[in-house]
Amino acid sequence: MNAEKLYGRLVTWPKAVEPPILCHTLPAFKQGICQRCGQKERAKLANNGFYCLKCLNMGRISTNDCLLTIPEPNLFQAESHLRWNGQLTKQQEQVSQDLMASYDRRENRLVWAVTGAGKTEMLFPLIDYALRGKGRVAILTPRVDVVLELAPRLEAAFDCPIQVLYGQHGSQYQYSQLVLATTHQALRFYRAFDLLIIDEVDAFPFRGDAALSYAVLRAQKIQSSVVYLTATPTADLKRLVKQKKLAQSYLPQRFHQGLLPQIQVQRVGNWRKHPPKKLLTAVQLWVNQQNPFLIFVPRVKDLVRVFDYLQRFQTIKGTTVHSTDPDRAEKVRDLRSGAYRYLVTTTILERGVTLPALEVVVLGADDSVFSTAALVQIAGRVGRSKNRPDGLVLALIQEPTLKLRAARQQIADLNNRAKQVAGVPTDSQEGDEN
């Protein structure tokens, strides 16, 4: 086995086989707790041993195994790899400076930035700063869609090898200074990273998953810096900030200085029985304007019903997508290329889709599946382009909900703070619902 493939990695190894030289051996279980995921969900083996059920999707680990690692040696050159020559705004530059200061202090920092703030670009100076100091860097995100969105942007910005890891992605693992991966991949690292960036930290499946939180904590070095990125921080993150256990940078302004589109709410009848006229009117407008659009629905079973509505009234090409769709990544690429004009989707696309001139409908926005954070994230899909910093976010409901009202209020608050940054008058409330 190539030694560098074990630098900062955590690999299962049969106890009955002598491990390679230089490797450190760790127990697979301590007091019945899996040392890869930190959980105690077990299934019995025939020899009275057991294996872990919680992290089984990362390969079986049992009492017949141990874990191998080689301490991270940081065998990198102290040189710059940044070739991005864009310009940060004054507010972005301040956040970037805050991040580099936190890295020097090896402290953790929350970046609360409105969707469309340009948080990826704000990270570039920090990443390069760490790389120049021979630090190893990981950018982790809960969803594959976001990995696929970020990969080409990072590859364009940095001229060093970037290891991209997710699910069943077929590329063979190579030791690299810069890693982009889903949060599940943290289960395969051990004390590897000097700088660990978690994008969309509040997103499923990372949020509320004790195994992933354990893995991320173990993937970072003892002396390291973690950056949490989100537009919708959890109550736990806010509490840590309030307790001064977590530094915070706040950016309510989008990179193009425009505001986050407010959710426009309209009541409709039973949309599962009849296509709402307000939906068809909006779609016809976007078809005429040749704008791409997303239609969010609460359940997978709603996808075909709504898609059939549209197929009866429109001849433009679109399709459906959901979390277990094996062609999901390809369908999103086809939307970006213009091969599809629209997607009917579940909340799986609430994050990670950035497209100019995109419009959005949330059908059944009063359904319990649409949390306040999800609605704010969905609104953030719209108005991402400097050439078109606005657009429509239409929520069609049968009954008002507190979550929807809270989402509108959060957007209003963000926009008011953005106006304060820009020195323009603010609004006193989120506005009336129709």
Short mmCIF file of C-alpha atoms in Angstrom, two decimals:
data_model
loop_
_atom_site.label_atom_id
_atom_site.label_comp_id
_atom_site.label_asym_id
_atom_site.label_seq_id
_atom_site.Cartn_x
_atom_site.Cartn_y
_atom_site.Cartn_z
CA MET A 1 0.00 0.00 0.00
CA ASN A 2 1.28 3.46 -0.96
CA ALA A 3 2.08 5.22 2.34
CA GLU A 4 0.89 8.65 1.20
CA LYS A 5 -2.61 7.28 0.68
CA LEU A 6 -2.75 6.79 4.44
CA TYR A 7 -1.57 10.28 5.40
CA GLY A 8 -4.36 11.64 7.57
CA ARG A 9 -6.67 8.84 6.42
CA LEU A 10 -8.59 6.23 8.38
CA VAL A 11 -8.69 2.82 6.70
CA THR A 12 -10.18 -0.46 7.92
CA TRP A 13 -7.75 -3.37 8.10
CA PRO A 14 -8.26 -7.04 9.11
CA LYS A 15 -6.72 -7.82 12.49
CA ALA A 16 -5.46 -11.14 11.16
CA VAL A 17 -3.20 -9.42 8.62
CA GLU A 18 0.02 -7.66 9.61
CA PRO A 19 -0.37 -3.91 8.90
CA PRO A 20 2.11 -2.08 6.65
CA ILE A 21 5.12 -0.49 8.32
CA LEU A 22 4.82 3.16 9.46
CA CYS A 23 1.10 2.70 10.12
CA HIS A 24 -0.49 3.56 13.43
CA THR A 25 -3.11 1.04 14.51
CA LEU A 26 -6.31 2.13 16.24
CA PRO A 27 -9.06 -0.09 17.64
CA ALA A 28 -12.20 -0.39 15.54
CA PHE A 29 -14.38 -0.34 18.68
CA LYS A 30 -14.01 0.92 22.23
CA GLN A 31 -16.59 -0.20 24.79
CA GLY A 32 -18.82 -1.20 21.89
CA ILE A 33 -18.60 2.23 20.24
CA CYS A 34 -17.45 2.40 16.62
CA GLN A 35 -14.28 4.48 16.38
CA ARG A 36 -15.01 5.49 12.81
CA CYS A 37 -18.42 7.08 13.40
CA GLY A 38 -18.66 7.27 17.20
CA GLN A 39 -21.99 5.44 17.34
CA LYS A 40 -23.26 2.23 18.91
CA GLU A 41 -25.58 0.76 16.28
CA ARG A 42 -24.45 -2.85 15.94
CA ALA A 43 -25.34 -6.15 14.31
CA LYS A 44 -24.02 -9.52 15.47
CA LEU A 45 -21.56 -11.73 13.60
CA ALA A 46 -21.51 -15.53 13.69
CA ASN A 47 -18.31 -15.53 15.79
CA ASN A 48 -20.01 -13.49 18.56
CA GLY A 49 -18.42 -10.33 17.25
CA PHE A 50 -20.36 -7.48 15.68
CA TYR A 51 -20.17 -4.80 13.02
CA CYS A 52 -21.33 -1.19 12.85
CA LEU A 53 -24.64 -0.48 11.14
CA LYS A 54 -24.42 3.31 11.30
CA CYS A 55 -21.49 3.73 8.89
CA LEU A 56 -22.06 0.55 6.88
CA ASN A 57 -22.48 2.58 3.68
CA MET A 58 -18.78 3.53 3.98
CA GLY A 59 -17.76 -0.14 4.04
CA ARG A 60 -18.19 -2.69 6.81
CA ILE A 61 -16.14 -2.30 9.99
CA SER A 62 -16.32 -5.12 12.54
CA THR A 63 -14.65 -6.46 15.64
CA ASN A 64 -12.47 -8.48 13.26
CA ASP A 65 -10.91 -5.23 12.04
CA CYS A 66 -8.69 -2.42 13.22
CA LEU A 67 -8.14 1.06 11.81
CA LEU A 68 -4.94 2.24 10.15
CA THR A 69 -3.58 5.75 9.74
CA ILE A 70 -0.30 7.58 9.18
CA PRO A 71 -0.07 11.00 10.86
CA GLU A 72 -0.48 13.88 8.41
CA PRO A 73 3.06 15.06 7.47
CA ASN A 74 2.03 18.12 5.39
CA LEU A 75 4.44 17.26 2.58
CA PHE A 76 3.58 20.30 0.50
CA GLN A 77 5.42 23.23 -1.03
CA ALA A 78 4.98 26.65 0.59
CA GLU A 79 3.67 28.41 -2.50
CA SER A 80 0.59 30.19 -3.81
CA HIS A 81 -1.85 28.28 -6.01
CA LEU A 82 -4.47 31.00 -6.46
CA ARG A 83 -5.05 32.11 -10.04
CA TRP A 84 -8.41 33.78 -9.46
CA ASN A 85 -8.01 37.51 -10.12
CA GLY A 86 -11.49 38.73 -9.22
CA GLN A 87 -12.21 41.65 -6.92
CA LEU A 88 -13.91 41.33 -3.55
CA THR A 89 -16.29 44.01 -2.31
CA LYS A 90 -15.33 45.97 0.80
CA GLN A 91 -17.64 43.80 2.92
CA GLN A 92 -16.34 40.57 1.39
CA GLU A 93 -12.77 41.71 1.97
CA GLN A 94 -13.50 42.31 5.65
CA VAL A 95 -14.92 38.80 6.05
CA SER A 96 -11.89 37.38 4.23
CA GLN A 97 -9.54 39.20 6.60
CA ASP A 98 -11.54 37.93 9.60
CA LEU A 99 -11.16 34.38 8.33
CA MET A 100 -7.40 34.64 7.92
CA ALA A 101 -7.09 36.10 11.42
CA SER A 102 -9.12 33.18 12.81
CA TYR A 103 -6.90 30.73 10.96
CA ASP A 104 -3.79 32.30 12.51
CA ARG A 105 -5.38 31.96 15.95
CA ARG A 106 -6.65 28.45 15.15
CA GLU A 107 -10.13 29.48 16.20
CA ASN A 108 -13.47 28.51 14.70
CA ARG A 109 -15.69 31.03 12.90
CA LEU A 110 -19.25 31.18 11.60
CA VAL A 111 -19.80 33.06 8.36
CA TRP A 112 -23.48 34.02 8.20
CA ALA A 113 -23.87 35.26 4.65
CA VAL A 114 -27.03 35.79 2.64
CA THR A 115 -27.41 33.47 -0.34
CA GLY A 116 -25.65 35.12 -3.25
CA ALA A 117 -23.16 36.96 -1.03
CA GLY A 118 -20.25 35.40 -2.92
CA LYS A 119 -19.08 33.32 0.02
CA THR A 120 -17.12 30.93 -2.20
CA GLU A 121 -15.01 33.78 -3.57
CA MET A 122 -14.52 35.13 -0.03
CA LEU A 123 -12.87 31.82 0.83
CA PHE A 124 -10.25 31.97 -1.92
CA PRO A 125 -7.76 34.22 -0.07
CA LEU A 126 -8.15 32.11 3.09
CA ILE A 127 -7.61 28.83 1.24
CA ASP A 128 -4.55 30.21 -0.54
CA TYR A 129 -3.21 31.59 2.76
CA ALA A 130 -3.45 28.13 4.32
CA LEU A 131 -1.94 26.43 1.26
CA ARG A 132 0.99 28.87 1.24
CA GLY A 133 1.64 27.92 4.85
CA LYS A 134 1.75 24.21 3.87
CA GLY A 135 -1.58 23.61 5.57
CA ARG A 136 -3.94 20.90 4.39
CA VAL A 137 -7.44 22.15 3.56
CA ALA A 138 -10.83 20.44 3.23
CA ILE A 139 -14.10 21.92 2.04
CA LEU A 140 -16.96 19.70 3.15
CA THR A 141 -20.63 20.04 2.32
CA PRO A 142 -23.60 17.77 3.13
CA ARG A 143 -24.96 17.48 -0.41
CA VAL A 144 -23.48 16.05 -3.59
CA ASP A 145 -25.20 18.81 -5.60
CA VAL A 146 -23.10 21.43 -3.83
CA VAL A 147 -19.90 19.43 -4.39
CA LEU A 148 -20.68 19.31 -8.11
CA GLU A 149 -21.40 23.05 -8.10
CA LEU A 150 -18.16 23.93 -6.30
CA ALA A 151 -15.74 21.57 -8.06
CA PRO A 152 -15.36 23.48 -11.36
CA ARG A 153 -15.17 26.81 -9.53
CA LEU A 154 -12.33 25.61 -7.30
CA GLU A 155 -10.53 23.99 -10.23
CA ALA A 156 -10.71 27.29 -12.10
CA ALA A 157 -9.46 29.26 -9.08
CA PHE A 158 -6.54 27.06 -7.97
CA ASP A 159 -3.78 25.43 -9.99
CA CYS A 160 -3.10 22.59 -7.55
CA PRO A 161 -4.59 19.08 -7.62
CA ILE A 162 -8.00 18.93 -5.92
CA GLN A 163 -9.30 15.60 -4.66
CA VAL A 164 -13.09 15.50 -5.12
CA LEU A 165 -14.83 12.82 -3.04
CA TYR A 166 -18.50 11.90 -2.85
CA GLY A 167 -20.68 8.78 -2.75
CA GLN A 168 -19.68 6.23 -5.33
CA HIS A 169 -17.54 8.72 -7.26
CA GLY A 170 -15.17 6.54 -9.21
CA SER A 171 -11.92 8.52 -9.06
CA GLN A 172 -9.20 6.73 -7.11
CA TYR A 173 -8.12 8.49 -3.92
CA GLN A 174 -4.91 10.48 -4.24
CA TYR A 175 -3.12 12.37 -1.49
CA SER A 176 -3.70 16.08 -2.09
CA GLN A 177 -3.37 19.33 -0.20
CA LEU A 178 -6.87 20.52 -1.13
CA VAL A 179 -9.91 18.26 -0.70
CA LEU A 180 -13.54 18.89 -1.70
CA ALA A 181 -15.97 16.29 -0.39
CA THR A 182 -19.33 15.50 1.14
CA THR A 183 -19.43 15.48 4.92
CA HIS A 184 -19.77 11.67 4.87
CA GLN A 185 -16.23 11.47 3.51
CA ALA A 186 -14.93 12.89 6.80
CA LEU A 187 -15.44 9.38 8.18
CA ARG A 188 -12.33 8.38 6.22
CA PHE A 189 -9.98 11.04 7.64
CA TYR A 190 -8.09 11.29 10.93
CA ARG A 191 -6.40 14.46 12.24
CA ALA A 192 -5.75 15.49 8.64
CA PHE A 193 -6.77 19.11 8.16
CA ASP A 194 -5.34 22.40 9.38
CA LEU A 195 -8.30 24.25 7.85
CA LEU A 196 -11.72 22.66 7.57
CA ILE A 197 -14.56 24.54 5.87
CA ILE A 198 -18.11 23.23 6.22
CA ASP A 199 -20.41 24.75 3.61
CA GLU A 200 -24.20 24.67 4.18
CA VAL A 201 -23.57 23.49 7.73
CA ASP A 202 -27.30 23.55 8.55
CA ALA A 203 -28.29 21.25 5.67
CA PHE A 204 -29.48 17.65 5.77
CA PRO A 205 -27.91 15.14 6.26
CA PHE A 206 -25.20 16.88 8.34
CA ARG A 207 -27.59 18.73 10.60
CA GLY A 208 -28.59 16.54 13.51
CA ASP A 209 -26.36 13.60 12.52
CA ALA A 210 -24.13 12.74 15.47
CA ALA A 211 -21.92 10.45 13.38
CA LEU A 212 -21.08 13.18 10.87
CA SER A 213 -20.41 15.71 13.62
CA TYR A 214 -18.09 13.19 15.27
CA ALA A 215 -16.31 12.50 11.97
CA VAL A 216 -15.75 16.18 11.20
CA LEU A 217 -14.37 16.80 14.69
CA ARG A 218 -11.94 13.92 14.27
CA ALA A 219 -10.91 14.86 10.70
CA GLN A 220 -9.48 18.19 11.88
CA LYS A 221 -6.12 18.46 13.61
CA ILE A 222 -6.00 19.19 17.33
CA GLN A 223 -4.68 22.67 16.46
CA SER A 224 -6.85 23.75 13.53
CA SER A 225 -9.49 26.20 12.37
CA VAL A 226 -13.04 25.33 11.31
CA VAL A 227 -15.18 27.68 9.23
CA TYR A 228 -18.96 27.18 9.24
CA LEU A 229 -20.76 28.68 6.24
CA THR A 230 -24.51 29.19 5.99
CA ALA A 231 -27.25 31.61 5.06
CA THR A 232 -29.55 30.08 7.68
CA PRO A 233 -27.64 29.28 10.89
CA THR A 234 -29.13 26.90 13.42
CA ALA A 235 -30.12 27.91 16.94
CA ASP A 236 -27.11 25.95 18.25
CA LEU A 237 -24.66 27.98 16.15
CA LYS A 238 -26.30 31.24 17.20
CA ARG A 239 -26.07 30.17 20.84
CA LEU A 240 -22.34 29.42 20.52
CA VAL A 241 -21.82 32.88 19.03
CA LYS A 242 -23.80 34.48 21.86
CA GLN A 243 -21.72 32.55 24.42
CA LYS A 244 -18.56 33.80 22.66
CA LYS A 245 -17.50 30.22 21.95
CA LEU A 246 -17.64 30.83 18.21
CA ALA A 247 -16.46 33.90 16.29
CA GLN A 248 -18.86 35.30 13.70
CA SER A 249 -18.72 37.29 10.48
CA TYR A 250 -22.03 38.56 9.12
CA LEU A 251 -22.69 39.57 5.52
CA PRO A 252 -26.30 40.47 4.64
CA GLN A 253 -25.45 41.98 1.25
CA ARG A 254 -25.31 40.07 -2.03
CA PHE A 255 -22.16 40.43 -4.12
CA HIS A 256 -23.97 42.56 -6.73
CA GLN A 257 -25.43 44.81 -3.99
CA GLY A 258 -28.99 43.72 -4.86
CA LEU A 259 -31.50 42.48 -2.30
CA LEU A 260 -32.73 38.96 -1.63
CA PRO A 261 -36.05 38.54 -3.49
CA GLN A 262 -39.00 38.60 -1.12
CA ILE A 263 -41.36 35.61 -1.26
CA GLN A 264 -44.64 36.58 -2.92
CA VAL A 265 -47.50 34.62 -1.32
CA GLN A 266 -50.77 33.83 -3.09
CA ARG A 267 -53.62 31.57 -2.05
CA VAL A 268 -54.90 28.84 -4.34
CA GLY A 269 -57.34 25.95 -4.12
CA ASN A 270 -56.49 22.26 -3.95
CA TRP A 271 -53.57 22.22 -6.37
CA ARG A 272 -53.30 18.45 -6.23
CA LYS A 273 -56.70 18.23 -7.98
CA HIS A 274 -56.45 21.13 -10.41
CA PRO A 275 -53.46 23.12 -11.71
CA PRO A 276 -53.66 26.61 -10.18
CA LYS A 277 -54.20 29.35 -12.74
CA LYS A 278 -51.58 31.46 -10.92
CA LEU A 279 -49.00 28.74 -11.54
CA LEU A 280 -49.81 28.49 -15.23
CA THR A 281 -49.78 32.29 -15.61
CA ALA A 282 -46.32 32.54 -14.06
CA VAL A 283 -45.00 29.69 -16.19
CA GLN A 284 -46.36 31.27 -19.37
CA LEU A 285 -44.61 34.54 -18.50
CA TRP A 286 -41.27 32.77 -17.98
CA VAL A 287 -41.68 30.79 -21.18
CA ASN A 288 -42.24 34.05 -23.08
CA GLN A 289 -39.18 35.59 -21.39
CA GLN A 290 -37.15 32.41 -22.01
CA ASN A 291 -36.18 32.20 -18.34
CA PRO A 292 -35.37 28.86 -16.65
CA PHE A 293 -37.44 27.98 -13.59
CA LEU A 294 -37.79 25.55 -10.71
CA ILE A 295 -41.09 24.32 -9.31
CA PHE A 296 -40.73 22.98 -5.77
CA VAL A 297 -43.29 20.48 -4.48
CA PRO A 298 -43.57 18.92 -1.01
CA ARG A 299 -43.48 15.20 -1.86
CA VAL A 300 -41.95 12.85 -4.40
CA LYS A 301 -45.46 11.64 -5.27
CA ASP A 302 -46.37 15.21 -6.33
CA LEU A 303 -43.65 15.37 -9.00
CA VAL A 304 -45.37 13.47 -11.80
CA ARG A 305 -48.74 15.13 -11.14
CA VAL A 306 -47.29 18.63 -11.49
CA PHE A 307 -45.07 17.65 -14.41
CA ASP A 308 -48.15 16.32 -16.23
CA TYR A 309 -49.90 19.67 -15.62
CA LEU A 310 -47.11 21.48 -17.36
CA GLN A 311 -46.80 19.03 -20.21
CA ARG A 312 -50.47 19.56 -21.04
CA PHE A 313 -50.09 23.33 -21.18
CA GLN A 314 -46.54 23.77 -22.47
CA THR A 315 -44.29 22.17 -25.08
CA ILE A 316 -40.99 23.27 -23.53
CA LYS A 317 -38.69 20.56 -22.27
CA GLY A 318 -38.40 19.81 -18.56
CA THR A 319 -38.31 16.89 -16.14
CA THR A 320 -38.57 15.89 -12.48
CA VAL A 321 -35.82 15.38 -9.90
CA HIS A 322 -35.59 14.12 -6.31
CA SER A 323 -32.98 12.98 -3.80
CA THR A 324 -32.75 9.35 -4.93
CA ASP A 325 -32.89 10.12 -8.65
CA PRO A 326 -29.78 8.46 -10.15
CA ASP A 327 -29.74 11.04 -12.96
CA ARG A 328 -30.03 14.07 -10.67
CA ALA A 329 -26.62 15.57 -11.42
CA GLU A 330 -27.10 15.14 -15.17
CA LYS A 331 -30.54 16.78 -15.04
CA VAL A 332 -29.17 19.82 -13.21
CA ARG A 333 -26.38 20.07 -15.80
CA ASP A 334 -29.00 19.95 -18.56
CA LEU A 335 -30.92 22.79 -16.88
CA ARG A 336 -27.73 24.86 -16.80
CA SER A 337 -26.98 24.12 -20.45
CA GLY A 338 -30.51 24.97 -21.57
CA ALA A 339 -31.36 21.43 -22.65
CA TYR A 340 -34.11 21.61 -20.01
CA ARG A 341 -36.06 24.80 -19.40
CA TYR A 342 -37.38 23.75 -16.01
CA LEU A 343 -37.27 21.13 -13.27
CA VAL A 344 -40.06 20.02 -10.96
CA THR A 345 -38.21 19.18 -7.76
CA THR A 346 -38.42 18.33 -4.10
CA THR A 347 -36.43 20.35 -1.55
CA ILE A 348 -33.25 18.55 -2.68
CA LEU A 349 -32.49 21.55 -4.93
CA GLU A 350 -33.06 24.20 -2.25
CA ARG A 351 -29.26 24.59 -2.25
CA GLY A 352 -26.40 24.20 -4.68
CA VAL A 353 -28.11 25.43 -7.86
CA THR A 354 -26.83 28.76 -9.17
CA LEU A 355 -28.26 29.85 -12.50
CA PRO A 356 -28.73 33.31 -14.08
CA ALA A 357 -32.31 34.57 -14.52
CA LEU A 358 -33.78 31.65 -12.56
CA GLU A 359 -37.40 31.91 -11.37
CA VAL A 360 -39.07 29.84 -8.65
CA VAL A 361 -42.50 28.59 -7.60
CA VAL A 362 -43.05 26.79 -4.30
CA LEU A 363 -46.25 24.82 -4.77
CA GLY A 364 -47.81 23.89 -1.46
CA ALA A 365 -45.45 26.18 0.46
CA ASP A 366 -47.72 25.70 3.49
CA ASP A 367 -46.73 22.02 3.73
CA SER A 368 -44.76 21.07 6.85
CA VAL A 369 -41.80 19.87 4.74
CA PHE A 370 -40.92 23.49 3.92
CA SER A 371 -39.07 24.80 6.96
CA THR A 372 -38.25 28.46 7.43
CA ALA A 373 -34.63 27.78 6.48
CA ALA A 374 -35.67 25.83 3.37
CA LEU A 375 -37.92 28.67 2.19
CA VAL A 376 -35.15 31.25 2.67
CA GLN A 377 -32.71 29.01 0.80
CA ILE A 378 -35.20 28.53 -2.04
CA ALA A 379 -35.68 32.29 -2.32
CA GLY A 380 -31.91 32.54 -2.54
CA ARG A 381 -31.88 30.65 -5.84
CA VAL A 382 -33.31 33.76 -7.51
CA GLY A 383 -31.51 36.97 -8.47
CA ARG A 384 -27.99 35.54 -8.39
CA SER A 385 -26.75 37.30 -11.53
CA LYS A 386 -25.27 40.79 -11.62
CA ASN A 387 -27.02 41.31 -14.96
CA ARG A 388 -30.37 40.24 -13.47
CA PRO A 389 -30.31 40.71 -9.70
CA ASP A 390 -34.06 40.19 -9.25
CA GLY A 391 -36.78 37.69 -10.15
CA LEU A 392 -39.93 36.08 -8.81
CA VAL A 393 -40.22 33.73 -5.83
CA LEU A 394 -43.88 32.69 -5.79
CA ALA A 395 -45.32 30.67 -2.89
CA LEU A 396 -48.74 29.14 -3.61
CA ILE A 397 -50.61 28.11 -0.46
CA GLN A 398 -54.00 27.07 0.82
CA GLU A 399 -53.42 28.38 4.35
CA PRO A 400 -50.82 30.78 5.85
CA THR A 401 -48.16 29.25 8.10
CA LEU A 402 -45.85 30.59 10.77
CA LYS A 403 -42.85 29.10 8.94
CA LEU A 404 -43.65 31.02 5.78
CA ARG A 405 -44.22 34.23 7.69
CA ALA A 406 -40.93 33.71 9.55
CA ALA A 407 -39.11 33.17 6.24
CA ARG A 408 -40.51 36.42 4.85
CA GLN A 409 -39.52 38.24 8.03
CA GLN A 410 -36.00 36.80 7.89
CA ILE A 411 -35.64 37.97 4.28
CA ALA A 412 -36.94 41.41 5.25
CA ASP A 413 -34.43 41.60 8.12
CA LEU A 414 -31.55 40.57 5.85
CA ASN A 415 -32.57 43.15 3.28
CA ASN A 416 -32.85 45.87 5.91
CA ARG A 417 -29.35 45.10 7.13
CA ALA A 418 -28.10 45.10 3.54
CA LYS A 419 -29.67 48.53 3.08
CA GLN A 420 -27.97 49.76 6.25
CA VAL A 421 -24.63 48.62 4.84
CA ALA A 422 -25.43 50.48 1.62
CA GLY A 423 -26.67 53.56 3.52
CA VAL A 424 -30.23 53.55 2.16
CA PRO A 425 -33.59 53.74 4.01
CA THR A 426 -34.93 50.49 5.48
CA ASP A 427 -38.41 48.95 5.63
CA SER A 428 -40.19 48.41 8.93
CA GLN A 429 -41.75 45.01 8.11
CA GLU A 430 -41.84 42.22 5.61
CA GLY A 431 -44.97 43.40 3.81
CA ASP A 432 -48.47 42.01 3.49
CA GLU A 433 -49.31 38.60 2.12
CA ASN A 434 -51.79 38.41 -0.73
#
